[in-house]
């Protein structure tokens, strides 16, 4: 389990292990999606864009 703290300005730092899993680095965009049971899923926005383009 990884834990992140939201700053007073609404900023969130993703833990290193999560950044590695997503394949993101500084300046990359992440996508937040809510699934049907209300859970929030975080994805690499570039990967999601490529997948949607391929379909």
Coordinates of N, CA and C in Angstrom, one line a residue:
X1 N 0.9 -1.2 0.0 CA 0.0 0.0 0.0 C 0.9 1.2 0.0
X2 N 0.5 2.2 -0.8 CA 1.2 3.5 -0.8 C 0.3 4.6 -0.3
X3 N 0.8 5.6 0.3 CA 0.1 6.7 0.9 C 0.6 8.0 0.4
X4 N -0.2 8.9 0.0 CA 0.2 10.3 -0.4 C -0.6 11.3 0.3
X5 N 0.0 12.4 0.6 CA -0.7 13.5 1.3 C -1.0 14.7 0.3
X6 N -2.2 15.1 0.4 CA -2.7 16.3 -0.4 C -2.3 17.6 0.3
X7 N -1.6 18.4 -0.5 CA -1.2 19.7 0.1 C -2.4 20.7 0.3
X8 N -2.2 21.7 1.0 CA -3.2 22.7 1.2 C -3.6 23.3 -0.2
X9 N -2.7 23.3 -1.2 CA -3.0 23.9 -2.5 C -3.6 22.8 -3.4
X10 N -3.9 21.6 -2.9 CA -4.5 20.6 -3.7 C -3.5 19.8 -4.5
X11 N -2.3 19.9 -4.2 CA -1.2 19.1 -5.0 C -1.0 17.8 -4.3
X12 N -0.7 16.8 -5.1 CA -0.5 15.5 -4.7 C 0.8 14.9 -5.3
X13 N 1.7 14.4 -4.4 CA 2.9 13.8 -4.9 C 2.7 12.3 -5.0
X14 N 2.8 11.7 -6.2 CA 2.6 10.2 -6.3 C 3.9 9.5 -5.7
X15 N 3.7 8.5 -4.9 CA 4.9 7.8 -4.4 C 5.7 7.2 -5.6
X16 N 7.0 7.1 -5.4 CA 7.9 6.6 -6.4 C 7.4 5.2 -7.0
X17 N 7.0 4.3 -6.2 CA 6.6 3.0 -6.7 C 5.4 3.1 -7.6
X18 N 4.5 4.1 -7.3 CA 3.3 4.3 -8.2 C 3.8 4.9 -9.5
X19 N 4.6 5.9 -9.4 CA 5.1 6.6 -10.7 C 5.8 5.5 -11.6
X20 N 6.6 4.7 -11.0 CA 7.2 3.6 -11.8 C 6.2 2.7 -12.4
X21 N 5.2 2.3 -11.6 CA 4.2 1.4 -12.2 C 3.4 2.0 -13.3
X22 N 3.2 3.3 -13.2 CA 2.4 4.0 -14.3 C 3.3 4.4 -15.4
X23 N 4.6 4.4 -15.2 CA 5.6 4.8 -16.2 C 5.5 6.3 -16.5
X24 N 5.3 7.1 -15.4 CA 5.3 8.6 -15.5 C 6.5 9.2 -14.9
X25 N 6.8 10.4 -15.3 CA 7.9 11.2 -14.8 C 7.4 12.6 -14.6
X26 N 8.3 13.5 -14.1 CA 7.9 14.9 -13.9 C 7.4 15.5 -15.2
X27 N 6.3 16.2 -15.2 CA 5.8 16.9 -16.4 C 4.8 16.0 -17.1
X28 N 4.7 14.7 -16.9 CA 3.7 13.9 -17.5 C 2.3 14.1 -16.9
X29 N 1.3 13.8 -17.7 CA 0.0 13.9 -17.2 C -0.6 12.6 -16.8
X30 N -1.4 12.6 -15.7 CA -2.1 11.4 -15.3 C -3.6 11.6 -15.4
X31 N -4.3 10.6 -15.6 CA -5.8 10.6 -15.8 C -6.4 10.0 -14.6
X32 N -7.5 10.6 -14.0 CA -8.2 10.1 -12.9 C -9.6 9.7 -13.5
X33 N -10.0 8.5 -13.3 CA -11.2 8.0 -13.8 C -12.0 7.3 -12.7
X34 N -13.3 7.5 -12.6 CA -14.1 6.9 -11.6 C -14.8 5.7 -12.2
X35 N -14.6 4.5 -11.7 CA -15.3 3.3 -12.2 C -16.7 3.2 -11.7
X36 N -17.4 2.1 -12.1 CA -18.8 2.0 -11.8 C -19.1 1.8 -10.3
X37 N -18.2 1.3 -9.5 CA -18.4 1.2 -8.1 C -17.9 2.4 -7.3
X38 N -17.5 3.5 -7.9 CA -17.1 4.7 -7.2 C -15.6 4.8 -6.9
X39 N -14.8 3.7 -7.3 CA -13.4 3.8 -7.0 C -12.7 4.7 -8.1
X40 N -11.7 5.4 -7.7 CA -10.9 6.3 -8.6 C -9.7 5.5 -9.0
X41 N -9.5 5.5 -10.3 CA -8.4 4.8 -11.0 C -7.5 5.8 -11.6
X42 N -6.2 5.7 -11.4 CA -5.2 6.6 -11.9 C -4.4 5.9 -13.0
X43 N -4.4 6.6 -14.2 CA -3.7 6.0 -15.3 C -2.7 7.0 -16.0
X44 N -1.8 6.5 -16.7 CA -0.9 7.4 -17.5 C -1.7 7.9 -18.6
X45 N -1.9 9.2 -18.7 CA -2.7 9.8 -19.7 C -2.2 9.5 -21.1
X46 N -0.9 9.5 -21.3 CA -0.3 9.2 -22.6 C -0.7 7.8 -23.1
X47 N -0.6 6.9 -22.2 CA -0.9 5.5 -22.5 C -2.4 5.3 -22.8
X48 N -3.2 6.0 -22.1 CA -4.7 6.0 -22.3 C -5.0 6.6 -23.7
X49 N -4.3 7.7 -24.0 CA -4.5 8.3 -25.3 C -4.2 7.4 -26.5
X50 N -3.1 6.7 -26.3 CA -2.6 5.8 -27.4 C -3.6 4.6 -27.5
X51 N -4.0 4.1 -26.4 CA -5.0 2.9 -26.4 C -6.3 3.3 -27.1
X52 N -6.8 4.5 -26.7 CA -8.1 5.0 -27.3 C -7.9 5.2 -28.8
X53 N -6.8 5.7 -29.3 CA -6.5 6.0 -30.7 C -6.4 4.6 -31.4
X54 N -5.8 3.6 -30.8 CA -5.7 2.3 -31.5 C -7.0 1.6 -31.7
X55 N -8.0 1.9 -30.9 CA -9.3 1.2 -31.0 C -10.2 1.7 -32.1

